[in-house]
């Protein structure tokens, strides 16, 4: 499980780790954004919360995760990214899955802000770029499908400040929950994506 503040690089590392170890990548943020894009009832209920930087209500997120975790590709194992965000979600997860490790991505706030401000995503395939750290080959266009890249609505400064506050108030207690169970592994998430990936591999191999 990857926990950490917005923009810490959880999604970037989760995609790499899942590919390398043939695991499913379960991101509640991606599930919710897909639901918004498809206009499903879940997406319509979640949209305003996400745009404002608030958490989506627990019952909605839990329903989506329960369905995702039950799919066949998650049976051989998964990387959980961005879930749980509240103590109620953490307690509900106890009944759904057994965890090997909880990695807590740690990064100073000025670096988080720089990563969030520079993030661009492909609205078609969901690929994530950064204008300076991992730019696309052609500026503003996705390498895979040539679609114009966008900024996430919740990466606007007003929403980012709400997300950071929500993280401190509602998700930091989740770190304590796993620390008390001896599962929490802090990870220095600074430096390039390759450097972070190497640190992550070393940390997981020590398990
Ligand atoms: P979610 O999508 O989970 O957002 P988040 O947790 O805020 O995390 P981010 O996606 O912003 O950041 P990340 O750590 O994955 O960073 P990334 O790898 O992209 O959630 C969005 C919203 O959905 C929530 O606010 C909430 O409304 C709702 N939601 C989701 N889950 C929920 C739940 N469980 N309960 C309730 N509501 C929920 O990297 C960021 C940028 O930095 C990218 O541009 C990347 O290219 C770049 N980058 C990454 N690593 C590096 C590096 N090492 N060096 C330089 N640049 C880097």
mmCIF file of C-alpha atoms and ligand atoms in Angstrom:
data_model
loop_
_atom_site.group_PDB
_atom_site.id
_atom_site.type_symbol
_atom_site.label_atom_id
_atom_site.label_comp_id
_atom_site.label_asym_id
_atom_site.label_seq_id
_atom_site.Cartn_x
_atom_site.Cartn_y
_atom_site.Cartn_z
ATOM 1 C CA UNK A 1 0.000 0.000 0.000
ATOM 2 C CA UNK A 2 1.264 3.468 -0.891
ATOM 3 C CA UNK A 3 0.239 6.369 1.321
ATOM 4 C CA UNK A 4 1.461 9.944 1.226
ATOM 5 C CA UNK A 5 0.443 13.504 0.477
ATOM 6 C CA UNK A 6 -0.857 14.679 -2.912
ATOM 7 C CA UNK A 7 1.893 14.846 -5.523
ATOM 8 C CA UNK A 8 4.387 12.706 -3.582
ATOM 9 C CA UNK A 9 4.826 10.333 -6.541
ATOM 10 C CA UNK A 10 2.700 7.392 -5.370
ATOM 11 C CA UNK A 11 0.977 6.860 -8.704
ATOM 12 C CA UNK A 12 4.225 7.117 -10.676
ATOM 13 C CA UNK A 13 5.907 4.463 -8.526
ATOM 14 C CA UNK A 14 2.792 2.283 -8.281
ATOM 15 C CA UNK A 15 2.596 1.972 -12.079
ATOM 16 C CA UNK A 16 6.300 0.978 -12.257
ATOM 17 C CA UNK A 17 6.125 -1.502 -9.393
ATOM 18 C CA UNK A 18 2.921 -3.127 -10.634
ATOM 19 C CA UNK A 19 4.447 -3.606 -14.107
ATOM 20 C CA UNK A 20 7.725 -4.985 -12.744
ATOM 21 C CA UNK A 21 6.068 -7.455 -10.355
ATOM 22 C CA UNK A 22 2.998 -8.306 -12.453
ATOM 23 C CA UNK A 23 0.618 -6.914 -9.864
ATOM 24 C CA UNK A 24 -2.650 -5.061 -10.331
ATOM 25 C CA UNK A 25 -2.502 -1.297 -9.736
ATOM 26 C CA UNK A 26 -5.493 -0.273 -7.652
ATOM 27 C CA UNK A 27 -5.844 3.505 -7.469
ATOM 28 C CA UNK A 28 -9.047 4.907 -6.017
ATOM 29 C CA UNK A 29 -8.195 8.278 -7.626
ATOM 30 C CA UNK A 30 -8.019 6.618 -11.073
ATOM 31 C CA UNK A 31 -11.239 4.656 -10.405
ATOM 32 C CA UNK A 32 -13.068 7.834 -9.444
ATOM 33 C CA UNK A 33 -11.706 9.876 -12.371
ATOM 34 C CA UNK A 34 -12.758 7.104 -14.776
ATOM 35 C CA UNK A 35 -16.245 7.132 -13.235
ATOM 36 C CA UNK A 36 -16.420 10.934 -13.655
ATOM 37 C CA UNK A 37 -15.301 10.667 -17.293
ATOM 38 C CA UNK A 38 -17.927 7.979 -17.991
ATOM 39 C CA UNK A 39 -20.655 9.915 -16.176
ATOM 40 C CA UNK A 40 -21.681 6.943 -14.014
ATOM 41 C CA UNK A 41 -23.760 7.519 -10.836
ATOM 42 C CA UNK A 42 -20.522 7.164 -8.816
ATOM 43 C CA UNK A 43 -18.790 9.716 -11.044
ATOM 44 C CA UNK A 44 -21.662 12.196 -10.794
ATOM 45 C CA UNK A 45 -21.640 11.895 -6.990
ATOM 46 C CA UNK A 46 -17.835 12.180 -6.739
ATOM 47 C CA UNK A 47 -17.124 14.979 -9.219
ATOM 48 C CA UNK A 48 -17.758 18.039 -7.035
ATOM 49 C CA UNK A 49 -15.829 16.550 -4.098
ATOM 50 C CA UNK A 50 -12.785 15.818 -6.270
ATOM 51 C CA UNK A 51 -12.798 19.253 -7.941
ATOM 52 C CA UNK A 52 -12.914 20.962 -4.556
ATOM 53 C CA UNK A 53 -10.079 18.791 -3.189
ATOM 54 C CA UNK A 54 -12.299 17.104 -0.595
ATOM 55 C CA UNK A 55 -12.490 13.366 0.033
ATOM 56 C CA UNK A 56 -15.278 11.428 -1.645
ATOM 57 C CA UNK A 57 -17.617 9.915 1.028
ATOM 58 C CA UNK A 58 -16.357 6.623 2.472
ATOM 59 C CA UNK A 59 -19.353 4.503 1.398
ATOM 60 C CA UNK A 60 -18.889 5.449 -2.274
ATOM 61 C CA UNK A 61 -15.133 4.809 -2.285
ATOM 62 C CA UNK A 62 -15.489 1.549 -0.386
ATOM 63 C CA UNK A 63 -18.069 0.267 -2.856
ATOM 64 C CA UNK A 64 -15.771 1.059 -5.790
ATOM 65 C CA UNK A 65 -12.715 -0.508 -4.152
ATOM 66 C CA UNK A 66 -14.585 -3.655 -3.089
ATOM 67 C CA UNK A 67 -15.687 -4.192 -6.681
ATOM 68 C CA UNK A 68 -12.154 -3.547 -8.040
ATOM 69 C CA UNK A 69 -10.372 -5.767 -5.504
ATOM 70 C CA UNK A 70 -12.708 -8.630 -6.419
ATOM 71 C CA UNK A 71 -11.677 -8.649 -10.097
ATOM 72 C CA UNK A 72 -9.546 -11.562 -11.294
ATOM 73 C CA UNK A 73 -6.375 -9.528 -12.012
ATOM 74 C CA UNK A 74 -6.133 -8.519 -8.327
ATOM 75 C CA UNK A 75 -6.089 -12.122 -7.073
ATOM 76 C CA UNK A 76 -2.328 -12.553 -7.547
ATOM 77 C CA UNK A 77 -1.624 -9.371 -5.581
ATOM 78 C CA UNK A 78 -1.878 -5.630 -5.989
ATOM 79 C CA UNK A 79 -0.380 -2.246 -5.242
ATOM 80 C CA UNK A 80 -2.948 -0.112 -3.469
ATOM 81 C CA UNK A 81 -2.476 3.586 -4.302
ATOM 82 C CA UNK A 82 -4.272 6.396 -2.483
ATOM 83 C CA UNK A 83 -6.451 4.177 -0.299
ATOM 84 C CA UNK A 84 -7.273 4.213 2.614
ATOM 85 C CA UNK A 85 -7.594 7.961 3.313
ATOM 86 C CA UNK A 86 -9.636 7.755 6.537
ATOM 87 C CA UNK A 87 -9.604 5.532 9.600
ATOM 88 C CA UNK A 88 -13.030 4.171 8.596
ATOM 89 C CA UNK A 89 -11.576 3.088 5.225
ATOM 90 C CA UNK A 90 -8.550 1.481 6.939
ATOM 91 C CA UNK A 91 -10.806 -0.524 9.250
ATOM 92 C CA UNK A 92 -12.997 -1.638 6.337
ATOM 93 C CA UNK A 93 -9.894 -2.726 4.408
ATOM 94 C CA UNK A 94 -8.863 -5.026 7.287
ATOM 95 C CA UNK A 95 -11.794 -7.270 6.326
ATOM 96 C CA UNK A 96 -10.938 -7.197 2.596
ATOM 97 C CA UNK A 97 -7.186 -7.791 2.300
ATOM 98 C CA UNK A 98 -4.001 -8.793 4.047
ATOM 99 C CA UNK A 99 -1.168 -6.273 3.693
ATOM 100 C CA UNK A 100 2.552 -6.989 3.325
ATOM 101 C CA UNK A 101 3.765 -3.425 3.772
ATOM 102 C CA UNK A 102 2.521 0.137 3.936
ATOM 103 C CA UNK A 103 4.926 2.583 2.314
ATOM 104 C CA UNK A 104 4.651 6.187 3.429
ATOM 105 C CA UNK A 105 5.979 8.602 0.778
ATOM 106 C CA UNK A 106 7.661 11.580 2.462
ATOM 107 C CA UNK A 107 8.435 14.857 0.699
ATOM 108 C CA UNK A 108 8.668 18.528 1.782
ATOM 109 C CA UNK A 109 5.670 20.706 0.858
ATOM 110 C CA UNK A 110 7.510 23.025 -1.603
ATOM 111 C CA UNK A 111 8.483 19.980 -3.702
ATOM 112 C CA UNK A 112 4.901 18.625 -3.564
ATOM 113 C CA UNK A 113 3.610 21.962 -4.853
ATOM 114 C CA UNK A 114 6.128 21.997 -7.703
ATOM 115 C CA UNK A 115 5.200 18.427 -8.732
ATOM 116 C CA UNK A 116 1.458 19.177 -8.648
ATOM 117 C CA UNK A 117 1.802 22.467 -10.557
ATOM 118 C CA UNK A 118 3.762 20.746 -13.346
ATOM 119 C CA UNK A 119 1.644 17.601 -13.652
ATOM 120 C CA UNK A 120 -0.180 16.987 -16.945
ATOM 121 C CA UNK A 121 -2.344 13.970 -17.735
ATOM 122 C CA UNK A 122 -3.672 12.364 -20.873
ATOM 123 C CA UNK A 123 -7.484 12.475 -20.750
ATOM 124 C CA UNK A 124 -7.625 9.372 -22.986
ATOM 125 C CA UNK A 125 -5.174 6.849 -21.484
ATOM 126 C CA UNK A 126 -4.472 8.446 -18.083
ATOM 127 C CA UNK A 127 -0.673 8.647 -18.627
ATOM 128 C CA UNK A 128 0.969 11.085 -16.222
ATOM 129 C CA UNK A 129 3.674 13.582 -17.237
ATOM 130 C CA UNK A 130 5.487 16.484 -15.647
ATOM 131 C CA UNK A 131 6.358 19.561 -17.681
ATOM 132 C CA UNK A 132 10.022 19.461 -16.608
ATOM 133 C CA UNK A 133 10.690 16.146 -14.787
ATOM 134 C CA UNK A 134 9.023 13.794 -17.295
ATOM 135 C CA UNK A 135 7.868 15.788 -20.311
ATOM 136 C CA UNK A 136 6.241 14.182 -23.359
ATOM 137 C CA UNK A 137 8.306 13.945 -26.564
ATOM 138 C CA UNK A 138 6.079 16.530 -28.285
ATOM 139 C CA UNK A 139 5.190 19.374 -25.870
ATOM 140 C CA UNK A 140 1.578 19.143 -24.672
ATOM 141 C CA UNK A 141 0.772 15.828 -26.449
ATOM 142 C CA UNK A 142 0.587 12.277 -25.094
ATOM 143 C CA UNK A 143 3.404 9.997 -26.351
ATOM 144 C CA UNK A 144 0.993 7.046 -26.670
ATOM 145 C CA UNK A 145 -1.981 8.526 -28.480
ATOM 146 C CA UNK A 146 -1.113 12.123 -29.434
ATOM 147 C CA UNK A 147 -4.053 13.510 -27.417
ATOM 148 C CA UNK A 148 -3.658 17.008 -25.925
ATOM 149 C CA UNK A 149 -2.546 16.827 -22.286
ATOM 150 C CA UNK A 150 -4.535 18.535 -19.520
ATOM 151 C CA UNK A 151 -4.064 19.739 -15.997
ATOM 152 C CA UNK A 152 -6.175 17.918 -13.400
ATOM 153 C CA UNK A 153 -8.929 20.258 -12.089
ATOM 154 C CA UNK A 154 -7.843 19.437 -8.525
ATOM 155 C CA UNK A 155 -4.257 20.551 -9.261
ATOM 156 C CA UNK A 156 -5.437 24.198 -9.250
ATOM 157 C CA UNK A 157 -3.881 26.040 -6.260
ATOM 158 C CA UNK A 158 -7.255 26.471 -4.429
ATOM 159 C CA UNK A 159 -7.952 22.722 -4.552
ATOM 160 C CA UNK A 160 -4.350 21.813 -3.707
ATOM 161 C CA UNK A 161 -4.457 23.750 -0.439
ATOM 162 C CA UNK A 162 -7.685 21.927 0.520
ATOM 163 C CA UNK A 163 -6.125 18.549 -0.389
ATOM 164 C CA UNK A 164 -3.064 19.223 1.795
ATOM 165 C CA UNK A 165 -5.270 20.214 4.735
ATOM 166 C CA UNK A 166 -7.535 17.183 4.262
ATOM 167 C CA UNK A 167 -4.446 14.952 4.138
ATOM 168 C CA UNK A 168 -3.135 16.333 7.455
ATOM 169 C CA UNK A 169 -6.526 16.085 9.175
ATOM 170 C CA UNK A 170 -7.955 12.829 7.830
ATOM 171 C CA UNK A 171 -5.147 10.718 6.361
ATOM 172 C CA UNK A 172 -2.240 11.285 8.750
ATOM 173 C CA UNK A 173 -4.148 9.362 11.474
ATOM 174 C CA UNK A 174 -4.144 6.414 9.040
ATOM 175 C CA UNK A 175 -0.320 6.444 9.097
ATOM 176 C CA UNK A 176 -0.439 6.107 12.896
ATOM 177 C CA UNK A 177 -2.916 3.218 12.523
ATOM 178 C CA UNK A 178 -0.392 1.206 10.459
ATOM 179 C CA UNK A 179 2.635 2.369 12.485
ATOM 180 C CA UNK A 180 1.023 0.868 15.599
ATOM 181 C CA UNK A 181 0.622 -2.420 13.681
ATOM 182 C CA UNK A 182 4.310 -2.437 12.693
ATOM 183 C CA UNK A 183 3.512 -2.190 8.966
ATOM 184 C CA UNK A 184 4.574 1.392 8.159
ATOM 185 C CA UNK A 185 7.746 1.877 6.076
ATOM 186 C CA UNK A 186 8.766 5.531 5.522
ATOM 187 C CA UNK A 187 10.220 6.278 2.082
ATOM 188 C CA UNK A 188 12.257 9.367 1.144
ATOM 189 C CA UNK A 189 10.360 10.356 -2.031
ATOM 190 C CA UNK A 190 12.781 13.105 -3.103
ATOM 191 C CA UNK A 191 15.028 12.935 -6.160
ATOM 192 C CA UNK A 192 14.367 11.540 -9.622
ATOM 193 C CA UNK A 193 11.791 8.829 -10.314
ATOM 194 C CA UNK A 194 14.653 6.341 -10.864
ATOM 195 C CA UNK A 195 16.224 7.232 -7.521
ATOM 196 C CA UNK A 196 12.898 6.820 -5.715
ATOM 197 C CA UNK A 197 12.285 3.502 -7.515
ATOM 198 C CA UNK A 198 15.703 2.214 -6.371
ATOM 199 C CA UNK A 199 15.005 3.241 -2.769
ATOM 200 C CA UNK A 200 11.594 1.592 -2.942
ATOM 201 C CA UNK A 201 13.034 -1.663 -4.306
ATOM 202 C CA UNK A 202 15.648 -1.736 -1.522
ATOM 203 C CA UNK A 203 12.978 -1.085 1.084
ATOM 204 C CA UNK A 204 10.680 -3.843 -0.234
ATOM 205 C CA UNK A 205 13.535 -6.326 -0.642
ATOM 206 C CA UNK A 206 14.355 -5.786 3.010
ATOM 207 C CA UNK A 207 10.891 -7.125 3.865
HETATM 208 P P1 LIG B 1 -5.654 10.757 -5.986
HETATM 209 O O1 LIG B 1 -5.652 10.611 -7.453
HETATM 210 O O2 LIG B 1 -5.397 9.547 -5.148
HETATM 211 O O3 LIG B 1 -4.677 11.940 -5.647
HETATM 212 P P2 LIG B 1 -3.573 12.120 -4.481
HETATM 213 O O4 LIG B 1 -3.480 11.101 -3.439
HETATM 214 O O5 LIG B 1 -3.841 13.490 -4.012
HETATM 215 O O6 LIG B 1 -2.287 11.885 -5.199
HETATM 216 P P3 LIG B 1 -1.850 12.469 -6.549
HETATM 217 O O7 LIG B 1 -2.427 11.665 -7.676
HETATM 218 O O8 LIG B 1 -2.091 13.954 -6.562
HETATM 219 O O9 LIG B 1 -0.282 12.328 -6.454
HETATM 220 P P4 LIG B 1 0.699 11.077 -6.534
HETATM 221 O O10 LIG B 1 1.341 10.920 -5.198
HETATM 222 O O11 LIG B 1 0.070 9.879 -7.151
HETATM 223 O O12 LIG B 1 1.767 11.723 -7.510
HETATM 224 P P5 LIG B 1 2.126 11.399 -9.047
HETATM 225 O O13 LIG B 1 2.836 10.100 -9.134
HETATM 226 O O14 LIG B 1 0.961 11.644 -9.949
HETATM 227 O O15 LIG B 1 -7.031 11.361 -5.491
HETATM 228 C C1 LIG B 1 -7.651 12.447 -6.134
HETATM 229 C C2 LIG B 1 -8.970 12.756 -5.443
HETATM 230 O O16 LIG B 1 -9.852 11.620 -5.556
HETATM 231 C C3 LIG B 1 -8.891 13.032 -3.948
HETATM 232 O O17 LIG B 1 -8.564 14.379 -3.660
HETATM 233 C C4 LIG B 1 -10.299 12.662 -3.503
HETATM 234 O O18 LIG B 1 -11.217 13.664 -3.857
HETATM 235 C C5 LIG B 1 -10.582 11.433 -4.350
HETATM 236 N N1 LIG B 1 -10.138 10.187 -3.710
HETATM 237 C C6 LIG B 1 -9.180 9.318 -4.171
HETATM 238 N N2 LIG B 1 -9.031 8.284 -3.338
HETATM 239 C C7 LIG B 1 -9.910 8.495 -2.318
HETATM 240 C C8 LIG B 1 -10.212 7.776 -1.138
HETATM 241 N N3 LIG B 1 -9.567 6.648 -0.812
HETATM 242 N N4 LIG B 1 -11.166 8.291 -0.319
HETATM 243 C C9 LIG B 1 -11.839 9.424 -0.625
HETATM 244 N N5 LIG B 1 -11.588 10.172 -1.724
HETATM 245 C C10 LIG B 1 -10.634 9.698 -2.569
HETATM 246 O O19 LIG B 1 3.220 12.570 -9.282
HETATM 247 C C11 LIG B 1 2.844 13.930 -9.262
HETATM 248 C C12 LIG B 1 3.643 14.666 -10.355
HETATM 249 O O20 LIG B 1 5.031 14.612 -10.020
HETATM 250 C C13 LIG B 1 3.528 14.061 -11.754
HETATM 251 O O21 LIG B 1 3.567 15.092 -12.705
HETATM 252 C C14 LIG B 1 4.777 13.170 -11.892
HETATM 253 O O22 LIG B 1 5.209 13.040 -13.240
HETATM 254 C C15 LIG B 1 5.784 13.938 -11.062
HETATM 255 N N6 LIG B 1 6.746 13.086 -10.365
HETATM 256 C C16 LIG B 1 6.502 11.882 -9.760
HETATM 257 N N7 LIG B 1 7.633 11.408 -9.194
HETATM 258 C C17 LIG B 1 8.594 12.357 -9.432
HETATM 259 C C18 LIG B 1 9.978 12.447 -9.102
HETATM 260 N N8 LIG B 1 10.603 11.494 -8.375
HETATM 261 N N9 LIG B 1 10.657 13.555 -9.490
HETATM 262 C C19 LIG B 1 10.051 14.546 -10.198
HETATM 263 N N10 LIG B 1 8.749 14.496 -10.574
HETATM 264 C C20 LIG B 1 8.030 13.414 -10.168
#
